[in-house]
CSV table of C-alpha atoms in Angstrom, one decimal:
chain,number,residue,atom,x,y,z
I,1,MET,CA,121.2,30.8,78.0
I,2,ASN,CA,124.4,31.9,76.3
I,3,LYS,CA,127.4,29.9,77.1
I,4,ALA,CA,131.2,30.3,76.5
I,5,TYR,CA,133.6,27.4,76.2
I,6,VAL,CA,136.8,28.9,77.4
I,7,GLU,CA,140.0,28.1,75.5
I,8,THR,CA,143.5,28.2,76.8
I,9,THR,CA,144.4,31.6,75.4
I,10,VAL,CA,141.6,33.3,77.3
I,11,LEU,CA,142.4,31.4,80.5
I,12,THR,CA,146.0,32.6,80.1
I,13,ASN,CA,145.0,36.2,79.6
I,14,VAL,CA,142.9,36.1,82.7
I,15,LEU,CA,145.5,34.4,84.9
I,16,LEU,CA,148.9,35.4,83.7
I,17,LYS,CA,148.6,38.9,82.3
I,18,PRO,CA,147.6,40.9,85.4
I,19,GLY,CA,146.9,44.5,84.8
I,20,SER,CA,147.1,44.2,81.0
I,21,GLN,CA,144.5,45.1,78.4
I,22,LYS,CA,144.2,41.5,77.5
I,23,GLU,CA,143.3,40.6,81.0
I,24,ALA,CA,140.6,43.3,81.0
I,25,ALA,CA,139.2,42.2,77.6
I,26,ALA,CA,139.1,38.5,78.6
I,27,LYS,CA,137.3,39.3,81.9
I,28,SER,CA,134.9,41.6,80.2
I,29,ALA,CA,134.1,38.9,77.6
I,30,LEU,CA,133.5,36.3,80.3
I,31,SER,CA,131.1,38.6,82.0
I,32,ARG,CA,129.0,38.8,78.9
I,33,TYR,CA,128.0,35.1,79.1
I,34,GLU,CA,125.5,33.7,81.6
I,35,GLU,CA,127.5,30.5,81.8
I,36,THR,CA,131.2,30.0,81.2
I,37,LEU,CA,132.7,26.5,80.9
I,38,LEU,CA,136.3,25.6,81.4
I,39,PRO,CA,137.3,22.2,80.0
I,40,VAL,CA,140.2,20.6,81.9
I,41,TYR,CA,142.0,20.3,78.6
I,42,SER,CA,142.4,24.1,78.8
I,43,ILE,CA,144.0,23.7,82.2
I,44,LYS,CA,146.4,21.0,80.8
I,45,GLU,CA,147.4,23.2,77.9
I,46,PHE,CA,147.8,26.2,80.2
I,47,LYS,CA,150.3,24.4,82.4
I,48,LEU,CA,152.1,22.8,79.5
I,49,GLY,CA,152.5,26.0,77.6
I,50,PRO,CA,152.3,29.5,79.3
I,51,LEU,CA,152.8,28.4,82.8
I,52,ASP,CA,155.8,26.3,81.8
I,53,ARG,CA,157.4,29.3,80.0
I,54,TYR,CA,156.8,31.6,83.0
I,55,SER,CA,158.5,29.0,85.3
I,56,TYR,CA,161.4,28.7,82.8
I,57,PHE,CA,161.9,32.4,83.1
I,58,HIS,CA,161.7,32.2,86.9
I,59,ASP,CA,164.2,29.3,87.0
I,60,LYS,CA,166.6,31.2,84.7
I,61,LEU,CA,166.5,34.1,87.2
I,62,VAL,CA,167.3,31.7,90.0
I,63,GLN,CA,170.2,30.3,88.0
I,64,THR,CA,171.7,33.6,86.8
I,65,ARG,CA,170.5,36.0,89.6
I,66,SER,CA,170.6,38.6,86.8
I,67,LEU,CA,167.8,40.0,84.7
I,68,ALA,CA,170.3,41.0,82.0
I,69,HIS,CA,171.8,37.5,81.8
I,70,THR,CA,168.4,35.9,81.9
I,71,PHE,CA,167.3,37.9,78.8
I,72,ALA,CA,170.5,37.1,77.1
I,73,ALA,CA,170.0,33.4,77.7
I,74,LEU,CA,166.4,33.6,76.5
I,75,ASN,CA,167.5,35.5,73.4
I,76,SER,CA,170.1,32.9,72.6
I,77,LEU,CA,167.4,30.3,72.3
I,78,ASN,CA,165.9,32.2,69.5
I,79,PRO,CA,168.6,34.4,67.9
I,80,VAL,CA,166.6,35.2,64.8
I,81,LYS,CA,164.1,37.2,66.9
I,82,ASP,CA,164.2,40.9,66.5
I,83,ALA,CA,167.0,41.9,68.9
I,84,ARG,CA,165.8,45.5,69.2
I,85,LYS,CA,162.4,44.3,70.5
I,86,LYS,CA,164.0,42.1,73.1
I,87,SER,CA,166.2,44.9,74.3
I,88,THR,CA,163.2,47.2,74.5
I,89,SER,CA,161.3,44.8,76.6
I,90,LEU,CA,164.2,44.5,79.0
I,91,GLU,CA,164.2,48.3,79.4
I,92,VAL,CA,160.4,48.3,79.9
I,93,LEU,CA,160.7,45.6,82.5
I,94,GLU,CA,163.4,47.5,84.3
I,95,ALA,CA,161.6,50.8,84.2
I,96,ALA,CA,158.4,49.3,85.4
I,97,ALA,CA,160.2,47.8,88.4
I,98,ARG,CA,161.7,51.0,89.6
I,99,LEU,CA,159.8,53.6,91.5
I,100,GLU,CA,162.3,56.4,90.8
I,101,SER,CA,163.0,55.6,87.2
I,102,ALA,CA,161.7,58.2,84.7
I,103,ARG,CA,163.1,56.7,81.6
I,104,PRO,CA,164.6,53.3,80.7
I,105,ARG,CA,168.3,52.7,80.8
I,106,THR,CA,170.5,49.7,80.2
I,107,LEU,CA,171.1,47.3,83.0
I,108,ARG,CA,174.8,46.5,83.6
I,109,PRO,CA,175.0,42.7,84.0
I,110,ASP,CA,175.8,41.6,87.5
I,111,SER,CA,175.4,45.1,89.0
I,112,LEU,CA,173.5,45.4,92.2
I,113,ALA,CA,170.6,46.9,90.3
I,114,ASP,CA,170.6,43.9,88.0
I,115,GLN,CA,170.5,41.5,90.9
I,116,GLU,CA,167.7,43.5,92.5
I,117,MET,CA,165.7,43.4,89.3
I,118,ALA,CA,166.2,39.7,89.0
I,119,ASP,CA,164.9,39.2,92.6
I,120,ARG,CA,162.0,41.5,91.9
I,121,TYR,CA,160.9,39.4,88.9
I,122,ARG,CA,161.7,36.2,90.6
I,123,PHE,CA,159.4,37.0,93.5
I,124,ALA,CA,156.7,38.3,91.3
I,125,LEU,CA,156.8,35.3,89.0
I,126,ALA,CA,156.9,32.8,91.8
I,127,SER,CA,153.8,34.3,93.4
I,128,LEU,CA,152.0,34.7,90.1
I,129,ILE,CA,152.7,31.1,89.0
I,130,ILE,CA,151.4,29.5,92.2
I,131,LEU,CA,148.5,31.9,92.8
I,132,SER,CA,147.3,31.8,89.1
I,133,TRP,CA,147.2,28.0,89.4
I,134,ARG,CA,145.1,28.2,92.5
I,135,LYS,CA,142.7,30.5,90.7
I,136,ARG,CA,142.3,28.4,87.6
I,137,ARG,CA,138.9,26.9,88.5
I,138,LYS,CA,137.5,30.2,89.7
I,139,VAL,CA,137.8,31.9,86.3
I,140,THR,CA,134.6,30.4,84.9
I,141,THR,CA,131.2,29.5,86.4
I,142,ARG,CA,132.0,25.8,85.9
I,143,THR,CA,134.9,23.5,85.2
I,144,ILE,CA,133.9,20.6,83.0
I,145,GLN,CA,135.2,17.5,81.2
I,146,ASP,CA,137.7,16.2,83.7
I,147,LEU,CA,140.5,14.2,82.1
I,148,GLU,CA,140.8,10.8,83.8
I,149,CYS,CA,144.4,10.4,82.6
I,150,TYR,CA,145.6,13.9,83.8
I,151,THR,CA,146.4,14.9,87.3
I,152,GLU,CA,146.1,18.6,88.2
I,153,ALA,CA,149.0,19.0,90.6
I,154,GLU,CA,150.0,22.4,91.9
I,155,PRO,CA,153.4,23.8,90.8
I,156,LYS,CA,156.0,23.4,93.5
I,157,ILE,CA,159.3,25.1,94.2
I,158,GLY,CA,162.0,22.7,95.1
I,159,LYS,CA,164.8,23.2,97.6
I,160,ASP,CA,167.0,24.2,94.8
I,161,GLY,CA,164.7,27.1,94.1
I,162,PHE,CA,163.5,25.8,90.7
I,163,PHE,CA,159.9,25.1,89.8
I,164,ASP,CA,158.6,21.6,89.5
I,165,LEU,CA,155.5,21.5,87.2
I,166,THR,CA,155.1,17.8,86.9
I,167,PRO,CA,152.9,16.3,85.7
I,168,LYS,CA,152.5,18.5,82.7
I,169,GLU,CA,151.1,15.8,80.6
I,170,CYS,CA,148.7,12.9,80.9
I,171,ALA,CA,149.8,9.6,82.4
I,172,HIS,CA,151.8,7.6,79.8
I,173,ASP,CA,150.7,4.2,81.0
I,174,ARG,CA,147.1,4.5,79.8
I,175,HIS,CA,145.1,5.4,76.7
I,176,CYS,CA,144.0,8.9,76.1
I,177,CYS,CA,140.6,9.3,77.8
I,178,LEU,CA,139.3,11.5,75.0
I,179,TRP,CA,139.8,8.7,72.5
I,180,ALA,CA,136.8,6.7,73.8
I,181,GLU,CA,134.4,9.4,72.6
I,182,MET,CA,136.2,10.5,69.5
I,183,LYS,CA,136.5,7.0,68.0
I,184,LEU,CA,132.7,6.4,68.0
I,185,ASP,CA,131.3,5.7,64.5
I,186,LYS,CA,128.7,8.5,64.8
I,187,ASN,CA,131.6,11.0,65.1
I,188,LYS,CA,133.5,10.0,62.0
I,189,THR,CA,131.8,12.7,59.9
I,190,LEU,CA,132.8,15.3,62.4
I,191,LEU,CA,136.4,14.2,62.4
I,192,THR,CA,136.5,14.1,58.6
I,193,ALA,CA,135.0,17.6,58.4
I,194,MET,CA,137.7,18.9,60.8
I,195,ARG,CA,140.5,17.2,58.9
I,196,ASN,CA,139.2,18.7,55.6
I,197,ALA,CA,139.1,22.1,57.2
I,198,ILE,CA,142.9,22.0,57.6
I,199,PRO,CA,144.5,22.8,54.2
I,200,GLU,CA,146.4,19.8,53.0
I,201,THR,CA,149.1,22.2,51.7
I,202,SER,CA,149.5,23.9,55.1
I,203,GLN,CA,153.2,24.0,56.1
I,204,GLY,CA,152.3,24.7,59.7
I,205,TYR,CA,153.8,22.3,62.2
I,206,GLU,CA,150.6,22.2,64.2
I,207,ASP,CA,148.4,21.8,61.2
I,208,LYS,CA,150.3,18.9,59.8
I,209,ASN,CA,150.4,17.1,63.1
I,210,ARG,CA,146.7,17.7,63.7
I,211,ARG,CA,145.7,16.4,60.3
I,212,LYS,CA,147.8,13.3,61.0
I,213,VAL,CA,146.1,12.5,64.3
I,214,LEU,CA,142.6,13.1,62.8
I,215,LYS,CA,143.5,10.8,60.0
I,216,HIS,CA,144.5,8.2,62.5
I,217,LEU,CA,141.2,8.5,64.3
I,218,ILE,CA,139.2,8.3,61.0
I,219,ASN,CA,141.1,5.4,59.5
I,220,THR,CA,142.1,3.4,62.5
I,221,PRO,CA,139.6,4.2,65.3
I,222,LYS,CA,140.3,1.1,67.2
I,223,LEU,CA,143.9,2.1,67.7
I,224,PRO,CA,144.0,4.1,71.0
I,225,LEU,CA,145.5,7.6,71.1
I,226,ASP,CA,148.6,8.1,73.2
I,227,ARG,CA,149.3,11.3,75.1
I,228,GLU,CA,151.4,12.8,72.4
I,229,GLN,CA,148.6,12.4,69.9
I,230,CYS,CA,146.2,13.9,72.3
I,231,ARG,CA,148.4,17.0,72.7
I,232,ARG,CA,148.8,17.3,69.0
I,233,LEU,CA,145.0,17.4,68.5
I,234,GLY,CA,145.0,20.7,70.4
I,235,ASP,CA,142.5,23.0,68.8
I,236,ALA,CA,140.5,20.1,67.3
I,237,VAL,CA,139.7,19.0,70.9
I,238,PHE,CA,137.9,22.3,71.6
I,239,ALA,CA,135.9,22.2,68.4
I,240,PHE,CA,134.9,18.6,69.0
I,241,PHE,CA,134.0,18.8,72.7
I,242,CYS,CA,132.5,22.3,72.8
I,243,PRO,CA,128.8,21.8,73.6
I,244,GLN,CA,126.5,22.5,70.7
I,245,ASP,CA,124.9,25.4,72.5
I,246,ALA,CA,128.1,27.1,73.5
I,247,VAL,CA,130.7,29.3,71.6
I,248,ILE,CA,134.4,28.8,71.8
I,249,LEU,CA,136.0,31.8,73.4
I,250,THR,CA,139.5,32.2,72.1
I,251,THR,CA,142.0,34.9,71.0
I,252,ASN,CA,143.2,32.5,68.2
I,253,LEU,CA,140.1,33.0,66.1
I,254,ARG,CA,141.7,32.0,62.8
I,255,ASP,CA,142.5,28.4,63.8
I,256,HIS,CA,139.5,27.8,66.0
I,257,GLN,CA,136.9,29.3,63.6
I,258,ARG,CA,138.1,27.1,60.8
I,259,LEU,CA,137.7,23.9,62.8
I,260,ALA,CA,134.6,24.9,64.7
I,261,GLY,CA,132.9,26.2,61.6
I,262,ALA,CA,133.5,22.9,59.8
I,263,ILE,CA,131.2,21.1,62.3
I,264,GLY,CA,128.6,23.7,62.8
I,265,LYS,CA,130.0,25.4,65.9
I,266,ARG,CA,131.2,28.9,66.5
I,267,ALA,CA,134.3,30.6,67.9
I,268,GLU,CA,134.5,34.2,69.2
I,269,LYS,CA,137.2,36.6,70.2
I,270,PRO,CA,137.0,38.4,73.6
S,1,MET,CA,162.2,9.0,142.7
S,2,LYS,CA,164.2,12.0,141.9
S,3,THR,CA,166.3,11.7,138.8
S,4,MET,CA,169.8,12.8,138.7
S,5,PRO,CA,170.7,15.7,136.4
S,6,ASP,CA,172.0,14.5,133.1
S,7,THR,CA,175.6,15.7,133.2
S,8,ASN,CA,176.0,14.9,129.5
S,9,THR,CA,173.4,17.5,128.6
S,10,ILE,CA,174.7,20.6,126.9
S,11,GLU,CA,172.3,23.5,126.8
S,12,PHE,CA,172.9,25.6,123.8
S,13,PRO,CA,171.8,29.2,123.9
S,14,LYS,CA,168.3,29.6,122.7
S,15,PRO,CA,167.6,32.1,120.0
S,16,ALA,CA,165.9,35.3,121.1
S,17,PRO,CA,162.1,35.1,120.7
S,18,ASP,CA,161.8,37.8,118.1
S,19,LEU,CA,164.6,36.2,116.0
S,20,ALA,CA,162.9,32.8,115.9
S,21,PRO,CA,159.5,33.1,114.3
S,22,ALA,CA,157.9,30.0,112.9
S,23,LEU,CA,159.5,29.0,109.6
S,24,GLY,CA,156.9,27.2,107.6
S,25,THR,CA,157.3,24.9,104.8
S,26,GLY,CA,156.9,25.6,101.1
S,27,GLY,CA,159.4,28.5,101.2
S,28,TYR,CA,162.6,28.5,99.2
S,29,ARG,CA,165.7,30.5,99.4
S,30,LEU,CA,168.6,31.1,97.2
S,31,SER,CA,172.1,30.8,98.5
S,32,GLY,CA,173.0,34.1,100.1
S,33,THR,CA,169.4,34.8,101.1
S,34,GLN,CA,169.2,32.2,103.9
S,35,GLY,CA,167.1,33.0,106.9
S,36,PRO,CA,168.1,32.7,110.5
S,37,THR,CA,167.2,29.0,110.7
S,38,SER,CA,170.5,28.0,109.2
S,39,ALA,CA,172.3,30.3,111.6
S,40,ARG,CA,170.7,29.2,114.8
S,41,THR,CA,172.8,27.2,117.1
S,42,ALA,CA,172.7,23.5,116.2
S,43,ARG,CA,170.6,21.3,118.4
S,44,PRO,CA,169.3,22.9,121.5
S,45,VAL,CA,170.0,19.8,123.6
S,46,VAL,CA,172.5,17.0,123.0
S,47,ARG,CA,172.1,14.0,125.2
S,48,GLY,CA,174.2,10.9,126.1
S,49,SER,CA,176.4,9.5,123.4
S,50,THR,CA,175.2,12.0,120.9
S,51,ALA,CA,176.9,14.6,123.0
S,52,LEU,CA,180.1,13.6,121.2
S,53,ALA,CA,178.6,13.8,117.8
S,54,PRO,CA,180.2,16.5,115.8
S,55,ILE,CA,178.3,19.7,115.2
S,56,GLU,CA,178.2,20.7,111.6
S,57,ILE,CA,180.6,23.7,111.1
S,58,ASP,CA,178.1,25.6,109.1
S,59,LYS,CA,175.7,25.5,111.9
S,60,LEU,CA,178.2,26.8,114.4
S,61,TYR,CA,179.6,29.3,112.0
S,62,PRO,CA,176.9,30.1,109.5
S,63,ALA,CA,178.2,31.2,106.1
S,64,ASP,CA,175.9,34.2,106.0
S,65,LYS,CA,175.7,36.2,109.2
S,66,GLY,CA,174.3,39.2,107.3
S,67,TYR,CA,170.7,38.3,108.1
S,68,VAL,CA,170.9,39.4,111.7
S,69,SER,CA,171.8,43.0,110.8
S,70,ASP,CA,169.2,42.9,108.1
S,71,LEU,CA,166.6,41.6,110.5
S,72,ILE,CA,167.4,44.3,113.1
S,73,ALA,CA,167.4,47.0,110.4
S,74,ALA,CA,164.2,45.8,108.9
S,75,LEU,CA,162.4,45.6,112.2
S,76,GLY,CA,163.2,49.3,112.7
S,77,VAL,CA,162.0,50.3,109.3
S,78,LEU,CA,158.9,48.1,109.6
S,79,ALA,CA,158.0,49.9,112.8
S,80,ASP,CA,158.3,53.2,111.0
S,81,ALA,CA,156.1,51.8,108.2
S,82,ILE,CA,153.4,50.7,110.7
S,83,SER,CA,153.4,54.1,112.3
S,84,LEU,CA,152.9,55.8,109.0
S,85,LEU,CA,150.2,53.5,107.9
S,86,GLU,CA,148.4,53.9,111.3
S,87,GLN,CA,148.4,57.6,110.8
S,88,ALA,CA,147.2,57.2,107.2
S,89,ARG,CA,144.3,55.1,108.4
S,90,VAL,CA,143.4,57.6,111.1
S,91,ALA,CA,143.4,60.4,108.5
S,92,ALA,CA,141.4,58.3,106.0
S,93,ARG,CA,138.8,57.4,108.7
S,94,ASN,CA,138.4,61.1,109.4
S,95,LYS,CA,137.9,61.8,105.7
S,96,GLU,CA,141.2,63.7,105.5
S,97,ALA,CA,142.2,62.3,102.2
S,98,ILE,CA,145.2,64.5,101.5
S,99,THR,CA,146.7,63.8,104.9
S,100,ALA,CA,146.1,60.1,104.5
S,101,ASP,CA,147.8,60.2,101.1
S,102,ARG,CA,150.8,62.1,102.4
S,103,TYR,CA,151.4,59.3,105.0
S,104,TRP,CA,151.0,56.7,102.3
S,105,GLN,CA,153.5,58.5,100.1
S,106,ARG,CA,156.0,58.5,103.0
S,107,PHE,CA,155.4,54.8,103.5
S,108,GLN,CA,156.2,54.2,99.9
S,109,THR,CA,159.7,55.7,100.3
S,110,LEU,CA,160.5,53.0,102.9
S,111,LEU,CA,159.9,50.2,100.5
S,112,PRO,CA,163.2,50.3,98.6
S,113,ARG,CA,165.0,50.2,102.0
S,114,LEU,CA,162.8,47.3,103.2
S,115,PHE,CA,163.6,45.4,99.9
S,116,MET,CA,167.3,45.8,100.6
S,117,HIS,CA,166.9,43.5,103.6
S,118,ARG,CA,165.4,40.6,101.5
S,119,LYS,CA,168.2,38.3,102.8
S,120,ILE,CA,165.8,37.8,105.7
S,121,GLY,CA,164.0,35.4,103.5
S,122,ASP,CA,162.0,34.9,100.3
S,123,GLY,CA,158.7,35.1,102.1
S,124,TYR,CA,159.6,38.6,103.4
S,125,GLY,CA,161.0,39.6,100.0
S,126,ALA,CA,157.8,38.5,98.2
S,127,VAL,CA,155.5,40.6,100.4
S,128,ILE,CA,157.7,43.7,100.2
S,129,ASN,CA,158.0,43.2,96.4
S,130,ALA,CA,154.2,42.9,96.0
S,131,LEU,CA,153.7,46.1,97.9
S,132,HIS,CA,156.4,47.8,95.7
S,133,PHE,CA,154.5,46.9,92.5
S,134,ALA,CA,151.2,47.8,94.1
S,135,CYS,CA,152.5,51.3,94.7
S,136,ILE,CA,153.8,51.6,91.1
S,137,ASN,CA,150.5,50.3,89.7
S,138,GLN,CA,148.5,52.9,91.7
S,139,HIS,CA,150.1,55.6,89.5
S,140,GLY,CA,149.8,58.0,92.4
S,141,ALA,CA,146.2,57.3,93.1
S,142,PRO,CA,145.4,57.3,96.9
S,143,LEU,CA,144.4,54.2,98.7
S,144,SER,CA,141.0,53.6,100.2
S,145,PHE,CA,140.6,53.1,103.9
S,146,GLU,CA,140.1,49.4,103.3
S,147,GLN,CA,143.3,49.1,101.2
S,148,LEU,CA,145.3,51.1,103.8
S,149,THR,CA,144.0,48.8,106.5
S,150,THR,CA,145.0,45.7,104.6
S,151,VAL,CA,148.5,47.0,103.9
S,152,TRP,CA,148.8,48.1,107.6
S,153,ARG,CA,147.7,44.6,108.8
S,154,VAL,CA,150.1,42.8,106.5
S,155,ILE,CA,153.0,44.9,107.5
S,156,LYS,CA,152.2,44.5,111.2
S,157,GLU,CA,152.0,40.7,110.7
S,158,LEU,CA,155.3,40.8,108.8
S,159,ARG,CA,157.0,42.6,111.6
S,160,SER,CA,155.8,40.1,114.1
S,161,ALA,CA,157.2,37.3,112.0
S,162,PRO,CA,159.6,38.7,109.4
S,163,VAL,CA,161.1,35.2,108.6
S,164,THR,CA,157.8,34.2,107.1
S,165,SER,CA,157.4,31.2,104.9
S,166,PHE,CA,156.7,31.6,101.2
S,167,GLU,CA,153.4,30.0,101.6
S,168,GLN,CA,152.3,32.6,104.2
S,169,ALA,CA,153.7,35.3,102.0
S,170,LEU,CA,151.4,34.0,99.2
S,171,LYS,CA,148.4,34.5,101.6
S,172,TYR,CA,149.5,38.1,102.2
S,173,VAL,CA,149.9,38.7,98.4
S,174,GLN,CA,146.5,37.3,97.8
S,175,GLU,CA,145.0,39.5,100.5
S,176,LEU,CA,146.6,42.5,98.8
S,177,GLU,CA,145.1,41.4,95.5
S,178,ASP,CA,141.7,40.9,97.0
S,179,CYS,CA,141.6,44.5,98.1
S,180,ARG,CA,142.1,45.5,94.4
S,181,LEU,CA,145.8,46.3,94.6
S,182,GLN,CA,147.7,45.3,91.5
S,183,VAL,CA,150.7,43.4,93.0
S,184,TYR,CA,152.5,42.3,89.8
S,185,PRO,CA,154.6,44.3,87.4
S,186,ALA,CA,152.2,45.2,84.6
S,187,THR,CA,154.9,44.4,82.1
S,188,ILE,CA,155.1,40.8,83.2
S,189,SER,CA,153.0,39.7,80.3
S,190,GLU,CA,155.8,41.1,78.0
S,191,LEU,CA,157.5,37.8,78.9
S,192,ILE,CA,154.9,35.8,77.2
S,193,GLU,CA,154.0,38.2,74.4
S,194,GLU,CA,157.2,37.4,72.6
S,195,GLN,CA,156.6,33.7,73.0
S,196,GLU,CA,153.2,34.0,71.4
S,197,ASP,CA,154.7,35.9,68.4
S,198,GLU,CA,157.2,33.1,67.7
């Protein structure tokens, strides 16, 4: 039986990119496997990353009641990003939301049209965030590897109109539940192989942190992992916990293939 | 023993039945988009010593009275929408695909007007908005009988309770999705694409 172990990027494409080619590709890929497995770690990463960004966008719309101001605010968080691309995406969003619009035009901040667009995206995002969360365990044939230290709580909208996604991370008053398995002596060679697969010279923030946590597990296995270290392990968790007879299904093939390959497992792109 | 009428009881006018549908929990509203709940008269009955308790001014004189005219206007447009969808269904059932699609097209032209009345509440706004994007994403393709029936039923239910909760609105949105209508802007993933690039 062929099995897929579904990583966060594929879960995100299915749940948060409705109508896109990425959604279609992810769904098509899932249908190729007889059994698809979703680890709860994917759900945790999904909420902490993509869902959190969507809710931030939603909340900014609530705050500004303007699509133009929301984009300006988001752009200001990353001013080095290509301004032209951001402006284009604003036009695309506006054009897509208008029945009568034949071609994109610039939204005048605080105009009625701007407020209308803000409300349109606010409603759409609010529905998408909550409904995508409710569908998370229906994406695959099975959801596996529950995390004892993590609570899957549905996103809520407070009276102020803002989203509340807590808890986004594991409980801080207990050890990481994955640590118990990873620290075992028999797994030391796997951890070492994964650490060696990450280039020592890599300047990537994630690579450096992942190497550091793997080193911690290899050298001081009796010291429990905290939730921050568990989060930093990221891709290594998928490689480690993917069943031997399954393949990791991910859009981030480069990072996953490197780690999975080091311990005799495989990663595939949808 | 017959009890004496309570002379300290003040009966406030009760809201008209069609203006007071159940307002569920789980909804949210921005300022300026309040539903009628905030505008209803304060407490329906004030007894005894509480009769002297002050009534909050915002309950007597709600800040936003616009919802009533929005509600009345929306009810009229929703009635037109139901009529068009009924005719579309009849035509679709009789295999008159072009006629059915003509009624559906006319229904679509009502959606911008319906969205203008979103002050009624965010539940109402979310349903109308989902239908708006469903229309866009059809790219002119006609709806099946099943899809027309789902939209017709949702609009009928919305008219019977326009001040619907956001939770109820999510159920309608899910029903529209379940009949293969694409209710979100296709470009919504643009929001996250840029994040992935960074």
